[in-house]
mmCIF file of C-alpha atoms and ligand atoms in Angstrom:
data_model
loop_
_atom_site.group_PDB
_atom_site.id
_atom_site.type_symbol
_atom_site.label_atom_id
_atom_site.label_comp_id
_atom_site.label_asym_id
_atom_site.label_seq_id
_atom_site.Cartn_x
_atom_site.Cartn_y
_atom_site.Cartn_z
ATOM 1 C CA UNK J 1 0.000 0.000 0.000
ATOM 2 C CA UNK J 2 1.532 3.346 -0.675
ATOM 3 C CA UNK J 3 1.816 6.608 1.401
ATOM 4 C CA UNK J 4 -1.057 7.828 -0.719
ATOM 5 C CA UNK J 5 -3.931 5.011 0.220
ATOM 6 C CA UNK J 6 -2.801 5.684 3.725
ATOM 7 C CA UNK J 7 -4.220 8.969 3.692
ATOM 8 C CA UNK J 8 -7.678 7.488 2.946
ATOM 9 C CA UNK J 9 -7.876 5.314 6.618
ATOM 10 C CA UNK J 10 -7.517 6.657 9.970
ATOM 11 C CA UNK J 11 -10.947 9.159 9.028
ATOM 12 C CA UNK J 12 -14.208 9.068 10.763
ATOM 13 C CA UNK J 13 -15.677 7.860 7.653
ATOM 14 C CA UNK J 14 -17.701 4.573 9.599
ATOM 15 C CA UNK J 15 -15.641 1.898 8.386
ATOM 16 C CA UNK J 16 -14.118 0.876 11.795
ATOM 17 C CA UNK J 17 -12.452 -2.073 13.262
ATOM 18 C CA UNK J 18 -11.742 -5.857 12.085
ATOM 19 C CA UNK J 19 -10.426 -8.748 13.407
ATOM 20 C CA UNK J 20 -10.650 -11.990 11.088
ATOM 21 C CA UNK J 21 -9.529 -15.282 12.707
ATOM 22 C CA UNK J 22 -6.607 -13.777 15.029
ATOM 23 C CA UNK J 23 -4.914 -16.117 16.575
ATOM 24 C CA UNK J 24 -1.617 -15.537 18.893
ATOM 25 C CA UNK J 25 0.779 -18.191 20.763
ATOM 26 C CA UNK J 26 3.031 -17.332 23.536
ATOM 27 C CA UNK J 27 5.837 -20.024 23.148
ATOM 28 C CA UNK J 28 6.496 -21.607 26.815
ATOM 29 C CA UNK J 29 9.004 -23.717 27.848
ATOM 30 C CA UNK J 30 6.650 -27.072 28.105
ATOM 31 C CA UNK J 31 3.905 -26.344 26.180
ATOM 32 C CA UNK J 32 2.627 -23.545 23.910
ATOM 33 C CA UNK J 33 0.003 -20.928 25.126
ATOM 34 C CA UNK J 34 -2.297 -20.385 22.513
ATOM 35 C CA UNK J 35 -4.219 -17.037 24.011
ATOM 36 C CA UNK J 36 -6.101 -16.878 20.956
ATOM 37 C CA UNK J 37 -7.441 -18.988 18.736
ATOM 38 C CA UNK J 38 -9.817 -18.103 16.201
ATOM 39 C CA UNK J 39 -10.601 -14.585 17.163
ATOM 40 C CA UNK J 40 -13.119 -12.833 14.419
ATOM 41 C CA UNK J 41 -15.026 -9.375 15.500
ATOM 42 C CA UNK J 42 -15.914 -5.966 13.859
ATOM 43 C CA UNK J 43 -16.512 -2.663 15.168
ATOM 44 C CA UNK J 44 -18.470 -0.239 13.060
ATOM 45 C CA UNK J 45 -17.963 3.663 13.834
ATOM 46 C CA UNK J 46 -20.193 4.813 16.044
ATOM 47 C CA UNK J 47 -20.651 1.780 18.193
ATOM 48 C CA UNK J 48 -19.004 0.439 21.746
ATOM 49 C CA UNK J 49 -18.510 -2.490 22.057
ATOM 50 C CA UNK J 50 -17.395 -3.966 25.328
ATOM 51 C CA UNK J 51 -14.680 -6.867 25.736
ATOM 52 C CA UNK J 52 -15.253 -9.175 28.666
ATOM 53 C CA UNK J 53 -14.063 -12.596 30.058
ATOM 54 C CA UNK J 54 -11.880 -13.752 32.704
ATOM 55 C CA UNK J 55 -8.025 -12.340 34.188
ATOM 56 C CA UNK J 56 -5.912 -14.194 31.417
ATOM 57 C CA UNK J 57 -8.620 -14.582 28.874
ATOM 58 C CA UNK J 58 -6.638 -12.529 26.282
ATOM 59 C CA UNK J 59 -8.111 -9.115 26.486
ATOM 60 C CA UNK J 60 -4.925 -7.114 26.597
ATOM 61 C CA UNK J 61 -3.447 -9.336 23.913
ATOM 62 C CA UNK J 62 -6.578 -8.686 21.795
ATOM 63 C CA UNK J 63 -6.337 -4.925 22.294
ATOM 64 C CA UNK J 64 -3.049 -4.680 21.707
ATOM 65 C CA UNK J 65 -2.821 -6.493 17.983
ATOM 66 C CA UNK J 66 -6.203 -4.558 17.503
ATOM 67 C CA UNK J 67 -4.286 -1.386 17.956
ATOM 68 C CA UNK J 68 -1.437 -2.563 15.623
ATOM 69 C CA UNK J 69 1.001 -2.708 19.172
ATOM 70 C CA UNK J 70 1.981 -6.432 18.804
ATOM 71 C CA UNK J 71 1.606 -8.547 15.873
ATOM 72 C CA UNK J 72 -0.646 -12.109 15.582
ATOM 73 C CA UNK J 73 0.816 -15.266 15.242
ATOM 74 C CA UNK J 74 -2.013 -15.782 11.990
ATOM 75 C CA UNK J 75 -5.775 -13.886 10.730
ATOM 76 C CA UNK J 76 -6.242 -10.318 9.600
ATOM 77 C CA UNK J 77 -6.185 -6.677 11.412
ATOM 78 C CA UNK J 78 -8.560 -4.564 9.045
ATOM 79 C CA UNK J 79 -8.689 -0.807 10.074
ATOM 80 C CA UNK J 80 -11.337 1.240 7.963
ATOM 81 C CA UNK J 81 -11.406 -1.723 5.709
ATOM 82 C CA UNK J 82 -7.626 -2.088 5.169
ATOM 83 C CA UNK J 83 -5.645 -5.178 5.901
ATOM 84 C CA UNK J 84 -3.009 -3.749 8.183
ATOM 85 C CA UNK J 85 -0.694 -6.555 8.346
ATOM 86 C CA UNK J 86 1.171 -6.458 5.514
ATOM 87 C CA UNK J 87 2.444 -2.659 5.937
ATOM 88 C CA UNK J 88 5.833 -2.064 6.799
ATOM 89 C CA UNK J 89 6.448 -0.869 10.840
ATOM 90 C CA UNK J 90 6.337 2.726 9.070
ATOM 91 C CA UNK J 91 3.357 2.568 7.597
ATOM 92 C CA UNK J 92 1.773 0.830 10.735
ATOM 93 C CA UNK J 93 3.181 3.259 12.838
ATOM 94 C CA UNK J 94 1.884 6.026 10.982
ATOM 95 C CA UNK J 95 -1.793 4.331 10.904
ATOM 96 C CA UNK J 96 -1.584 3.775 14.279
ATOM 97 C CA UNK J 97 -0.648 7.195 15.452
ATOM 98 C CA UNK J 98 -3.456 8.513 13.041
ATOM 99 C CA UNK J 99 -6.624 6.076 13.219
ATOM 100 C CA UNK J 100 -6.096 4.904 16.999
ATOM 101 C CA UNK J 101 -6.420 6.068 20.270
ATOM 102 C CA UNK J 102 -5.153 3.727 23.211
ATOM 103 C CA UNK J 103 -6.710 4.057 26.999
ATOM 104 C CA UNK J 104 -4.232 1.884 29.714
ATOM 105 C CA UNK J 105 -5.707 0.733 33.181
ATOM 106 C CA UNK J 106 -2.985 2.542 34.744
ATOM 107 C CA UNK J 107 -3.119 5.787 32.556
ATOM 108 C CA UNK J 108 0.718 5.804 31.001
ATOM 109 C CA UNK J 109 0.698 10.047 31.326
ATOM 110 C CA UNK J 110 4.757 10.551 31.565
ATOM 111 C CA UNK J 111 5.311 12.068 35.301
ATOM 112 C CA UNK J 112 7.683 14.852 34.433
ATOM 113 C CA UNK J 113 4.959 16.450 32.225
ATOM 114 C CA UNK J 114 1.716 18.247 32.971
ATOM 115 C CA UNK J 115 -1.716 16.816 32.082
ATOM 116 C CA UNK J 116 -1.651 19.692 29.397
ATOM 117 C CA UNK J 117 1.913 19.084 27.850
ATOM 118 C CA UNK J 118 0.697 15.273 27.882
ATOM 119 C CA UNK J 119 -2.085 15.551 26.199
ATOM 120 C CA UNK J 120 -0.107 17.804 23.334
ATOM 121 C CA UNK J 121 2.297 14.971 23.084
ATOM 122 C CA UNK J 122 0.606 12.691 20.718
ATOM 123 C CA UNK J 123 0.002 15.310 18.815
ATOM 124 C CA UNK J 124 3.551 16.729 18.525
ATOM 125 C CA UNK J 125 5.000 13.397 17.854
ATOM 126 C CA UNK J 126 2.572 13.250 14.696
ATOM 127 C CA UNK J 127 3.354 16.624 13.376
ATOM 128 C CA UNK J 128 1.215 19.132 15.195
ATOM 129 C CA UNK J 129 2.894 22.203 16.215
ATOM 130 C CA UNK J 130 2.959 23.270 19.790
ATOM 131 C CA UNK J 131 0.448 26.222 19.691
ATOM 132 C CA UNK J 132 -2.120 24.166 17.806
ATOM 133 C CA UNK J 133 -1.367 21.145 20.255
ATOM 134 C CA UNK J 134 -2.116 23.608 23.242
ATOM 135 C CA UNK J 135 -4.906 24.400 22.158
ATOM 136 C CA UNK J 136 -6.517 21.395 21.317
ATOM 137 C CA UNK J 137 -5.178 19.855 24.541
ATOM 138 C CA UNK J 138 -6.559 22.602 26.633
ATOM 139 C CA UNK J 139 -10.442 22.429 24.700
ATOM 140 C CA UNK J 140 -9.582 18.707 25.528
ATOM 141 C CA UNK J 141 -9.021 18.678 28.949
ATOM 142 C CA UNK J 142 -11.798 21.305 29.078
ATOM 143 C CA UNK J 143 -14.624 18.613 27.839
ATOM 144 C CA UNK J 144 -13.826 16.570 31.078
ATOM 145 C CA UNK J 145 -13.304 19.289 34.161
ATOM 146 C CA UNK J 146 -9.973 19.159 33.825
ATOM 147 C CA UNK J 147 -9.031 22.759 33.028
ATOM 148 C CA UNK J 148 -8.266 23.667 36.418
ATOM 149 C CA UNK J 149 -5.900 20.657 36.458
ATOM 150 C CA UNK J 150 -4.126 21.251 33.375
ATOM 151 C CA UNK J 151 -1.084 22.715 34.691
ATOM 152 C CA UNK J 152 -0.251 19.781 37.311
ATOM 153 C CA UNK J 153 1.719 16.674 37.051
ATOM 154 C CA UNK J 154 0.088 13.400 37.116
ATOM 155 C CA UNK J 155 1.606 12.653 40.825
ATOM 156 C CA UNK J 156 -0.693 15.838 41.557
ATOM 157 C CA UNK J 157 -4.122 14.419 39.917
ATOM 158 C CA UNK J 158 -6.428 11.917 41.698
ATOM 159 C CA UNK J 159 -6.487 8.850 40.067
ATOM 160 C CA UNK J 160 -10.201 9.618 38.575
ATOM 161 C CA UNK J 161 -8.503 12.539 37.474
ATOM 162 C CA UNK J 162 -5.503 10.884 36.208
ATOM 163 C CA UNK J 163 -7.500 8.815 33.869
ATOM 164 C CA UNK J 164 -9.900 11.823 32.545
ATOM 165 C CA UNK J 165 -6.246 13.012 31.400
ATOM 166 C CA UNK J 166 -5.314 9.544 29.511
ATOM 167 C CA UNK J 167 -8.641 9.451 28.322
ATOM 168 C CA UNK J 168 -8.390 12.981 25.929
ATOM 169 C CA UNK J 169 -4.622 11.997 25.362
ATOM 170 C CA UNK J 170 -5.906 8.881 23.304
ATOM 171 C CA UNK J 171 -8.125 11.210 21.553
ATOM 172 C CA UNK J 172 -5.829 13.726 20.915
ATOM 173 C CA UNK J 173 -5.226 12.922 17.237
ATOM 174 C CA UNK J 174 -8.663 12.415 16.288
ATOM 175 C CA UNK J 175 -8.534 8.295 16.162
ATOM 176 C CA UNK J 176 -11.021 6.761 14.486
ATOM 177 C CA UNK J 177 -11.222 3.808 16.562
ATOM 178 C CA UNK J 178 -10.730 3.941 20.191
ATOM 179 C CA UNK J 179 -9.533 1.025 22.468
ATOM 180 C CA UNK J 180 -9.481 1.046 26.043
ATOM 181 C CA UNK J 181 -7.927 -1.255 28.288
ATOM 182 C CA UNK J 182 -9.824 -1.912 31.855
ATOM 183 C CA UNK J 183 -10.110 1.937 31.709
ATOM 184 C CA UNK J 184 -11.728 2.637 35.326
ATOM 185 C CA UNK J 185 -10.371 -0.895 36.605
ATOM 186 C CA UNK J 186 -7.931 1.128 38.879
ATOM 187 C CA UNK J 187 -10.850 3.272 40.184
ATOM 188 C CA UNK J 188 -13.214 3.224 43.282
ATOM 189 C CA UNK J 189 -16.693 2.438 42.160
ATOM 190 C CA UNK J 190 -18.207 6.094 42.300
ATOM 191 C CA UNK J 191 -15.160 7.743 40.428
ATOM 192 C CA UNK J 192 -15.226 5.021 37.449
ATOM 193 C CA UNK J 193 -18.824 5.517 36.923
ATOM 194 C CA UNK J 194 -18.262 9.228 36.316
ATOM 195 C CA UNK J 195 -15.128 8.821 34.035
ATOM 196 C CA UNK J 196 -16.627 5.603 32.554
ATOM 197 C CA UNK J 197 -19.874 7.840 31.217
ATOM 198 C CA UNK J 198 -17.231 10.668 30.270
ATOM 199 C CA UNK J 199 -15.842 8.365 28.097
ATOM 200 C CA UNK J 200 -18.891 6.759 26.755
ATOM 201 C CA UNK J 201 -19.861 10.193 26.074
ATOM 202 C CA UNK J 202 -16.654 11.431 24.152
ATOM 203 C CA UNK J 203 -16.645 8.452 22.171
ATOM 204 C CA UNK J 204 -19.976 8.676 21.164
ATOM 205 C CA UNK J 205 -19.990 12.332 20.398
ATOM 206 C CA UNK J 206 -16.634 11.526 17.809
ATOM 207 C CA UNK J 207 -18.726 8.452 16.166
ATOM 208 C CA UNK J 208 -15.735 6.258 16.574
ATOM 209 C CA UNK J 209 -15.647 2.586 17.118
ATOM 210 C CA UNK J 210 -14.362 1.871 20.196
ATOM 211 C CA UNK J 211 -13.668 -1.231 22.193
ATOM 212 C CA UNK J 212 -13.408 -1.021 25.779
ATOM 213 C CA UNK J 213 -12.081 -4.498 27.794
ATOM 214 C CA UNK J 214 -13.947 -4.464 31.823
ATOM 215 C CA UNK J 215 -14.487 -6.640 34.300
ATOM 216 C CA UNK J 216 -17.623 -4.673 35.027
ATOM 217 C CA UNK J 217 -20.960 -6.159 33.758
ATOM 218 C CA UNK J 218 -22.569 -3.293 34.878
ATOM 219 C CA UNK J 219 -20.504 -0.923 32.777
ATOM 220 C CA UNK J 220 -20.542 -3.549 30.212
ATOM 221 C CA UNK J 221 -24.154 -3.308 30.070
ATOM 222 C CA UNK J 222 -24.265 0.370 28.952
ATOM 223 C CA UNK J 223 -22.460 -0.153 25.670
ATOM 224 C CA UNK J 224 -24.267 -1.354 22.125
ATOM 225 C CA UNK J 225 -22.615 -4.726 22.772
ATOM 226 C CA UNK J 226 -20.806 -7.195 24.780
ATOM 227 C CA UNK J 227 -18.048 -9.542 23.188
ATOM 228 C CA UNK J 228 -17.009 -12.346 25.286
ATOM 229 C CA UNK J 229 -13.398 -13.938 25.058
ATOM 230 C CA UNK J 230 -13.889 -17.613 25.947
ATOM 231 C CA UNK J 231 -11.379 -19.937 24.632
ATOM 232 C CA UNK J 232 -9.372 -17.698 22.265
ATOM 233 C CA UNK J 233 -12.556 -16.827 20.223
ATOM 234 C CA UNK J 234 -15.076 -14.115 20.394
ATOM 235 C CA UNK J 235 -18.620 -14.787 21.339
ATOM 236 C CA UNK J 236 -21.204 -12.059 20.941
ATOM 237 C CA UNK J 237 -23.177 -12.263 24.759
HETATM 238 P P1 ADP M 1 -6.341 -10.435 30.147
HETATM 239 O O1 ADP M 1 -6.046 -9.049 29.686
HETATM 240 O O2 ADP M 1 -7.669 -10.956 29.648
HETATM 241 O O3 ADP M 1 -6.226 -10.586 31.616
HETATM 242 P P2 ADP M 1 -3.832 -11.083 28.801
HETATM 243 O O4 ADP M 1 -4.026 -10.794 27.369
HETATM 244 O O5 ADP M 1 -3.068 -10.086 29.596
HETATM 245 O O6 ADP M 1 -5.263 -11.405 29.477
HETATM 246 O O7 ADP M 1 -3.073 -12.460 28.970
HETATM 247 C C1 ADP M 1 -3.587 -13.678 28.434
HETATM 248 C C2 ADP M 1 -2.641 -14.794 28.768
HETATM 249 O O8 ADP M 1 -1.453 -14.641 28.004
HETATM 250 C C3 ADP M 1 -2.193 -14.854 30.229
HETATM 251 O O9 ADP M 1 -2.102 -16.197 30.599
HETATM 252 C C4 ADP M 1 -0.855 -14.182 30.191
HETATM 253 O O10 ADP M 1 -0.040 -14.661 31.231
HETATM 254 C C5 ADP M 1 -0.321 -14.585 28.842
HETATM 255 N N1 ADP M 1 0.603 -13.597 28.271
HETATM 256 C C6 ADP M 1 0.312 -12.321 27.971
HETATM 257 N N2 ADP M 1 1.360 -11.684 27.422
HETATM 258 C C7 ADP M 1 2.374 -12.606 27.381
HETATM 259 C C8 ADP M 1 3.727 -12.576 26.915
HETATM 260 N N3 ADP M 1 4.266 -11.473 26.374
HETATM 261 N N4 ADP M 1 4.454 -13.704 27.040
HETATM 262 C C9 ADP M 1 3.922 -14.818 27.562
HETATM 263 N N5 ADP M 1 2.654 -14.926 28.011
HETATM 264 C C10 ADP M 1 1.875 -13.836 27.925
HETATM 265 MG MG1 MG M 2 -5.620 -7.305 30.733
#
């Protein structure tokens, strides 16, 4: 694929998110661990999806071949409709920084910077330049309370508050598809539920496709759809 076909993908056009018969091994010194088998799923812009299943299901594995991080063992990553595998590390990079948006448990922000300069970050590293990034980051951190915040480190930000941060860095550079990992899982109850329906709400409000892995059925619940990981395959709940 050249430069130029890249340019069509990573746009809020509805096209979304693929996965077609992923499967990954982690080689072991006995025996092979073969976290996923079969794994087929698509996410459509405009719809959340949630990812659910046991501690060592695969989840984080999933997530992280879905957002072009770590490569399958075998099947297709399709983003907007294009078969991602067979790019070069440029050209994945380059979709990857463009098309998706990547939400950690533990929210990632680098300590020595402010939520602001964080949040301009992504945005530098894919070209932006730094007025532009502040003031995106700033009408960012704006849409969840954070303005008064913007100026302090992350060792300075409750952990609800923390995570409101990582949440508007992974949509800094307007992703198309949006995947979250346990987002809230490092929250009390109260404080998820608020930055859990922040979330819900920016993602909706973008129309991306998003995936977001819980343990929470109750969170779960409140998205278009629940996938299950049983067995290295995905079963729609
Ligand atoms: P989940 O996010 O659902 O808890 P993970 O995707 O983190 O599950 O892990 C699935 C399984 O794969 C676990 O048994 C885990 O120990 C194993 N695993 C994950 N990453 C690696 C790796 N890099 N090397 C070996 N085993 C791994
Ligand atoms: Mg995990």
């Amino acid at each position: 694929m050249s430069k130029g076909d890249l340019s069509k993908v990573g746009s809020r056009n509805g096209h979304g998110l693929e996965l077609r018969g992923v499967r990954r091994v982690f080689k072991q010194a006995r025996s092979n661990l073969e976290v996923l088998q079969d794994a087929s799923f698509k996410v459509s812009g405009g719809e959340i999806v949630a990812l659910v299943g046991p501690s060592g299901a695969g989840k984080s594995t999933l997530l992280h071949i879905a957002g072009l991080l770590e490569r399958p063992d075998g099947g297709q990553v399709l983003i907007d409709g294009q078969d991602c595998l067979g790019l070069s590390d440029a050209q994945r990079t380059t979709l990857r920084r463009r098309a998706i948006g990547f939400v950690y448990q533990y929210h990632h922000l680098l300590p020595e910077f402010s939520a602001l300069e964080n949040v301009m970050m992504p945005q530098m590293i894919a070209g932006a330049g730094k007025a532009k990034a502040r003031e995106k980051a700033a009408a960012l951190l704006e849409t969840v309370g954070m303005t008064p915040r913007a100026d302090h480190r992350p060792a300075r930000l409750s952990g609800g508050e923390q995570q409101r941060a990582a949440i508007v860095r992974g949509l800094a550079n307007d992703p198309s598809i949006l995947l979250a990992d346990e987002p809230t899982g490092n929250l009390d109850p109260d404080t998820a539920a608020g930055v859990f329906a922040q979330l819900l709400h920016l993602v909706r409000d973008g129309g991306l496709a998003a995936v977001i892995a819980t343990h929470n059925m109750d969170l779960a619940q409140r998205m278009d759809r629940v996938l299950r990981l049983e067995h290295g395959r995905i079963v729609e709940a």
